[in-house]
Amino acid sequence: MQLALQYAQLKTSIARALQSSHPHMDVPVSIAEIAGYLYCSERNVKILIRKMSEIGWIVWTPGRGRGHRSAIRFLASAEDLLLAEAKLLVEQGNLNSAMGLFQMEGLDGAVMDRFLAWLGSYFGYRGTAESGNSETLRLPMQLRVLTLDPVNVLFSRDLHFIKQAFDTLLYFNPVCGSVEPALAHAWVSNDDATEWTFYLRKRVKFHHGRELTANDVVFTLGRLRTIGTEGSPNRWLMKSVKDIRAVDRLTVRLKMHVPNYLLPQYLSSYQAAIVPADVYSAVSAADSSMLPVGTGPFRITRHDKGGVTLEAFEDYYRECAHLDRIELMYVPDDVSERRWQQLNFQMGKLNHYTKPAPAHWRRKEIMMLGSSTLVFNLRKPGPQQAPNFRQAIQLVLNRCGLIKELGLHHARPAADFLPPLAPGLPPDDDQPERARALLQACGYAGAPILMICTKKNVAQVEWIQASCKAIGIPVDLKVYTYEQMTNVQLLMEADVVLGGVVADDDEVRCLIEMYKIGNMPTRLFATDEQREVFDETIAAIEAEPDADRRLQRIRAMQALVSDSYAVLFLLHTTQQLVYSPHLQGITFNTIGWFDFKNIWYRTDSLEDGSSLPV
């Protein structure tokens, strides 16, 4: 690759020097000049010239005698060479480096379009079951997976991949709203839910070949409750557990400090997914380079800066995946919306409200189980400490205007963590005069506040910034990466954070998470008194044997933050998936992803008469 890059650099440099885009004739040049163009020694230049001549890329005519310059004639297209190198890089899984080849000044801009046209054909389905070849589905992905260790997972995209590689003791069925067997085929508790016993399946294998035993469950749950600090995202799940022990090879018993009827739902959380003790006891939870080892339907064989690769686990204890391999490749941020549309990748989660997919493609849409939120930091001095100040911001958010102005056709105003079953009245949140009166009543003197968000939400923050400025509140903005949004020290710099809550399929567990996860703003920014109320309320809910009453009390917890305007709910969003009709078995969950295990590719003719993609 280096030689092709040097050829392109030399050709474009000489073209710029000649002010010509087509230096096809003999061009006078010296060894010293070429060394300057390529930033290398004259000795290396002579080696490069010999190699390029042997390959047939150039004709080199040495200068004869003192004062006579040599001549070079370029025979190969720099764009064609870079395009070939870019294809090799993509096939090696490095799309970022491939895209970087075309940033060179002086290249024909059409080469990027040629590359993207080829890239479109690279993504999608490859191989057929009939031929016996490996069936692979390649997909582009924009956001990076941060962690594949269940104990550290916080974001929904990470959770999705953990679901592909791991299993839990129990499974929460969102259709039935109940907990079902998974790695444990049965479980029992005593009358007051202070002791739980779980019976494991036989012959369940981890990806490295060893069978699952009770010791792995004991290790996993012990690791979950001891790893990291009190602020670790998922440590709270085991907070009520006093003792975990193996009764025998396939039986595990948990004893609780206090009654906990929600323990089966906590153990259905993929943050509590079972890992092999022999592998994970030897590594740090912070080792992001480690490939995960679980019992799930896929082995993750690649997780690096280029993407994620999953391969079907043939010894999976349940029905195996239909596809043999899923390859997800990170697409650089500088790929524009226009270029995304050129990728015939057969599946995507794009804004197809404004840029529709092909007419014969199918679509699924789901309302995400959650909302975007503004959470005020009540542990930091500042104007946000005053309830009237927080209410004033609530009164100028103008959510309907925000949706219309920014073209957020997939969103609707939120008044709760969870979307309502039926649309309600639009919020009365465009009241600047009343907001000014509240600011005056609390003695606000115009001090600025710092708002933090991710790049994804900058446009919304700028809308809020303008709305606040109109009533005399200056808002400074900091944009954090997703990694930074998990850093407690960085978050504590903020007066308010625009973030979001995307719940998994279990509404009960996920609503509780918002009040228990140590680095989630709802808890992180709460006062000591609020945290104490959170914990006492949740402990009482865990001790409630009636499931309906538990759910009612969990939903009622919202008043603890909404009545004081400590948390403002902004938008509920829908997620739309569009895909080729040849892809079958698509199921879309409430965190906005689709289960890879059930996907299969139909190669015969379809009822709508659409043809197979080329």
PDB file of N, CA, C and O in Angstrom, residues 479-510:
ATOM      1  N   VAL A 479     -19.597  19.691  24.384  1.00  0.00           N
ATOM      2  CA  VAL A 479     -19.959  18.456  23.703  1.00  0.00           C
ATOM      3  C   VAL A 479     -19.012  17.357  24.161  1.00  0.00           C
ATOM      4  O   VAL A 479     -17.790  17.481  24.041  1.00  0.00           O
ATOM      5  N   TYR A 480     -19.588  16.278  24.708  1.00  0.00           N
ATOM      6  CA  TYR A 480     -18.805  15.154  25.211  1.00  0.00           C
ATOM      7  C   TYR A 480     -18.974  13.951  24.294  1.00  0.00           C
ATOM      8  O   TYR A 480     -20.003  13.779  23.644  1.00  0.00           O
ATOM      9  N   THR A 481     -17.962  13.117  24.282  1.00  0.00           N
ATOM     10  CA  THR A 481     -18.085  11.814  23.640  1.00  0.00           C
ATOM     11  C   THR A 481     -18.914  10.902  24.547  1.00  0.00           C
ATOM     12  O   THR A 481     -19.159  11.219  25.726  1.00  0.00           O
ATOM     13  N   TYR A 482     -19.313   9.757  24.022  1.00  0.00           N
ATOM     14  CA  TYR A 482     -20.055   8.806  24.854  1.00  0.00           C
ATOM     15  C   TYR A 482     -19.189   8.302  26.003  1.00  0.00           C
ATOM     16  O   TYR A 482     -19.681   8.067  27.111  1.00  0.00           O
ATOM     17  N   GLU A 483     -17.892   8.126  25.758  1.00  0.00           N
ATOM     18  CA  GLU A 483     -16.999   7.714  26.841  1.00  0.00           C
ATOM     19  C   GLU A 483     -16.992   8.752  27.958  1.00  0.00           C
ATOM     20  O   GLU A 483     -17.049   8.410  29.144  1.00  0.00           O
ATOM     21  N   GLN A 484     -16.912  10.030  27.575  1.00  0.00           N
ATOM     22  CA  GLN A 484     -16.891  11.098  28.573  1.00  0.00           C
ATOM     23  C   GLN A 484     -18.205  11.180  29.349  1.00  0.00           C
ATOM     24  O   GLN A 484     -18.212  11.579  30.518  1.00  0.00           O
ATOM     25  N   MET A 485     -19.297  10.770  28.699  1.00  0.00           N
ATOM     26  CA  MET A 485     -20.592  10.821  29.371  1.00  0.00           C
ATOM     27  C   MET A 485     -20.723   9.764  30.462  1.00  0.00           C
ATOM     28  O   MET A 485     -21.721   9.729  31.190  1.00  0.00           O
ATOM     29  N   THR A 486     -19.744   8.883  30.595  1.00  0.00           N
ATOM     30  CA  THR A 486     -19.744   7.907  31.687  1.00  0.00           C
ATOM     31  C   THR A 486     -18.796   8.317  32.808  1.00  0.00           C
ATOM     32  O   THR A 486     -18.727   7.634  33.833  1.00  0.00           O
ATOM     33  N   ASN A 487     -18.069   9.415  32.609  1.00  0.00           N
ATOM     34  CA  ASN A 487     -17.058   9.862  33.565  1.00  0.00           C
ATOM     35  C   ASN A 487     -17.701  10.762  34.613  1.00  0.00           C
ATOM     36  O   ASN A 487     -18.163  11.866  34.312  1.00  0.00           O
ATOM     37  N   VAL A 488     -17.732  10.305  35.860  1.00  0.00           N
ATOM     38  CA  VAL A 488     -18.418  11.034  36.927  1.00  0.00           C
ATOM     39  C   VAL A 488     -17.820  12.420  37.127  1.00  0.00           C
ATOM     40  O   VAL A 488     -18.554  13.423  37.265  1.00  0.00           O
ATOM     41  N   GLN A 489     -16.491  12.524  37.126  1.00  0.00           N
ATOM     42  CA  GLN A 489     -15.861  13.828  37.358  1.00  0.00           C
ATOM     43  C   GLN A 489     -16.221  14.829  36.277  1.00  0.00           C
ATOM     44  O   GLN A 489     -16.504  16.001  36.570  1.00  0.00           O
ATOM     45  N   LEU A 490     -16.232  14.403  35.026  1.00  0.00           N
ATOM     46  CA  LEU A 490     -16.590  15.300  33.941  1.00  0.00           C
ATOM     47  C   LEU A 490     -18.058  15.702  34.008  1.00  0.00           C
ATOM     48  O   LEU A 490     -18.410  16.862  33.791  1.00  0.00           O
ATOM     49  N   LEU A 491     -18.926  14.746  34.306  1.00  0.00           N
ATOM     50  CA  LEU A 491     -20.350  15.049  34.396  1.00  0.00           C
ATOM     51  C   LEU A 491     -20.639  16.059  35.500  1.00  0.00           C
ATOM     52  O   LEU A 491     -21.506  16.923  35.363  1.00  0.00           O
ATOM     53  N   MET A 492     -19.885  15.971  36.601  1.00  0.00           N
ATOM     54  CA  MET A 492     -20.144  16.856  37.730  1.00  0.00           C
ATOM     55  C   MET A 492     -19.790  18.313  37.433  1.00  0.00           C
ATOM     56  O   MET A 492     -20.158  19.215  38.185  1.00  0.00           O
ATOM     57  N   GLU A 493     -19.092  18.567  36.329  1.00  0.00           N
ATOM     58  CA  GLU A 493     -18.828  19.949  35.921  1.00  0.00           C
ATOM     59  C   GLU A 493     -20.087  20.634  35.410  1.00  0.00           C
ATOM     60  O   GLU A 493     -20.184  21.862  35.410  1.00  0.00           O
ATOM     61  N   ALA A 494     -21.061  19.860  34.982  1.00  0.00           N
ATOM     62  CA  ALA A 494     -22.243  20.411  34.327  1.00  0.00           C
ATOM     63  C   ALA A 494     -23.243  20.948  35.336  1.00  0.00           C
ATOM     64  O   ALA A 494     -23.339  20.477  36.480  1.00  0.00           O
ATOM     65  N   ASP A 495     -24.022  21.950  34.895  1.00  0.00           N
ATOM     66  CA  ASP A 495     -25.199  22.392  35.638  1.00  0.00           C
ATOM     67  C   ASP A 495     -26.428  21.616  35.187  1.00  0.00           C
ATOM     68  O   ASP A 495     -27.363  21.422  35.960  1.00  0.00           O
ATOM     69  N   VAL A 496     -26.404  21.176  33.940  1.00  0.00           N
ATOM     70  CA  VAL A 496     -27.511  20.393  33.401  1.00  0.00           C
ATOM     71  C   VAL A 496     -26.982  19.541  32.254  1.00  0.00           C
ATOM     72  O   VAL A 496     -26.077  19.968  31.527  1.00  0.00           O
ATOM     73  N   VAL A 497     -27.498  18.342  32.119  1.00  0.00           N
ATOM     74  CA  VAL A 497     -27.088  17.420  31.054  1.00  0.00           C
ATOM     75  C   VAL A 497     -28.297  17.071  30.211  1.00  0.00           C
ATOM     76  O   VAL A 497     -29.364  16.738  30.741  1.00  0.00           O
ATOM     77  N   LEU A 498     -28.117  17.182  28.879  1.00  0.00           N
ATOM     78  CA  LEU A 498     -29.125  16.653  27.958  1.00  0.00           C
ATOM     79  C   LEU A 498     -28.682  15.246  27.584  1.00  0.00           C
ATOM     80  O   LEU A 498     -27.648  15.047  26.952  1.00  0.00           O
ATOM     81  N   GLY A 499     -29.435  14.285  28.021  1.00  0.00           N
ATOM     82  CA  GLY A 499     -29.117  12.897  27.726  1.00  0.00           C
ATOM     83  C   GLY A 499     -30.382  12.141  27.401  1.00  0.00           C
ATOM     84  O   GLY A 499     -31.328  12.706  26.852  1.00  0.00           O
ATOM     85  N   GLY A 500     -30.408  10.893  27.756  1.00  0.00           N
ATOM     86  CA  GLY A 500     -31.590  10.107  27.455  1.00  0.00           C
ATOM     87  C   GLY A 500     -31.588   8.794  28.190  1.00  0.00           C
ATOM     88  O   GLY A 500     -30.546   8.329  28.663  1.00  0.00           O
ATOM     89  N   VAL A 501     -32.750   8.238  28.298  1.00  0.00           N
ATOM     90  CA  VAL A 501     -32.946   6.938  28.912  1.00  0.00           C
ATOM     91  C   VAL A 501     -33.626   6.046  27.891  1.00  0.00           C
ATOM     92  O   VAL A 501     -34.710   6.373  27.399  1.00  0.00           O
ATOM     93  N   VAL A 502     -32.960   4.959  27.512  1.00  0.00           N
ATOM     94  CA  VAL A 502     -33.562   3.964  26.624  1.00  0.00           C
ATOM     95  C   VAL A 502     -33.670   2.673  27.400  1.00  0.00           C
ATOM     96  O   VAL A 502     -32.659   2.066  27.754  1.00  0.00           O
ATOM     97  N   ALA A 503     -34.888   2.284  27.706  1.00  0.00           N
ATOM     98  CA  ALA A 503     -35.104   1.112  28.546  1.00  0.00           C
ATOM     99  C   ALA A 503     -35.059  -0.160  27.714  1.00  0.00           C
ATOM    100  O   ALA A 503     -35.419  -0.167  26.539  1.00  0.00           O
ATOM    101  N   ASP A 504     -34.621  -1.234  28.344  1.00  0.00           N
ATOM    102  CA  ASP A 504     -34.676  -2.555  27.743  1.00  0.00           C
ATOM    103  C   ASP A 504     -36.119  -3.051  27.811  1.00  0.00           C
ATOM    104  O   ASP A 504     -37.033  -2.320  28.185  1.00  0.00           O
ATOM    105  N   ASP A 505     -36.336  -4.318  27.474  1.00  0.00           N
ATOM    106  CA  ASP A 505     -37.697  -4.833  27.382  1.00  0.00           C
ATOM    107  C   ASP A 505     -38.424  -4.884  28.721  1.00  0.00           C
ATOM    108  O   ASP A 505     -39.651  -4.891  28.757  1.00  0.00           O
ATOM    109  N   ASP A 506     -37.702  -4.939  29.837  1.00  0.00           N
ATOM    110  CA  ASP A 506     -38.317  -5.049  31.152  1.00  0.00           C
ATOM    111  C   ASP A 506     -38.509  -3.654  31.741  1.00  0.00           C
ATOM    112  O   ASP A 506     -37.575  -3.045  32.269  1.00  0.00           O
ATOM    113  N   GLU A 507     -39.715  -3.145  31.667  1.00  0.00           N
ATOM    114  CA  GLU A 507     -40.018  -1.799  32.131  1.00  0.00           C
ATOM    115  C   GLU A 507     -39.684  -1.626  33.610  1.00  0.00           C
ATOM    116  O   GLU A 507     -39.123  -0.608  34.024  1.00  0.00           O
ATOM    117  N   VAL A 508     -40.048  -2.612  34.422  1.00  0.00           N
ATOM    118  CA  VAL A 508     -39.852  -2.513  35.867  1.00  0.00           C
ATOM    119  C   VAL A 508     -38.380  -2.321  36.211  1.00  0.00           C
ATOM    120  O   VAL A 508     -37.989  -1.373  36.903  1.00  0.00           O
ATOM    121  N   ARG A 509     -37.542  -3.244  35.724  1.00  0.00           N
ATOM    122  CA  ARG A 509     -36.132  -3.177  36.059  1.00  0.00           C
ATOM    123  C   ARG A 509     -35.483  -1.905  35.531  1.00  0.00           C
ATOM    124  O   ARG A 509     -34.672  -1.262  36.211  1.00  0.00           O
ATOM    125  N   CYS A 510     -35.853  -1.516  34.334  1.00  0.00           N
ATOM    126  CA  CYS A 510     -35.194  -0.371  33.708  1.00  0.00           C
ATOM    127  C   CYS A 510     -35.608   0.947  34.337  1.00  0.00           C
ATOM    128  O   CYS A 510     -34.823   1.891  34.366  1.00  0.00           O
TER     129      CYS A 510
END
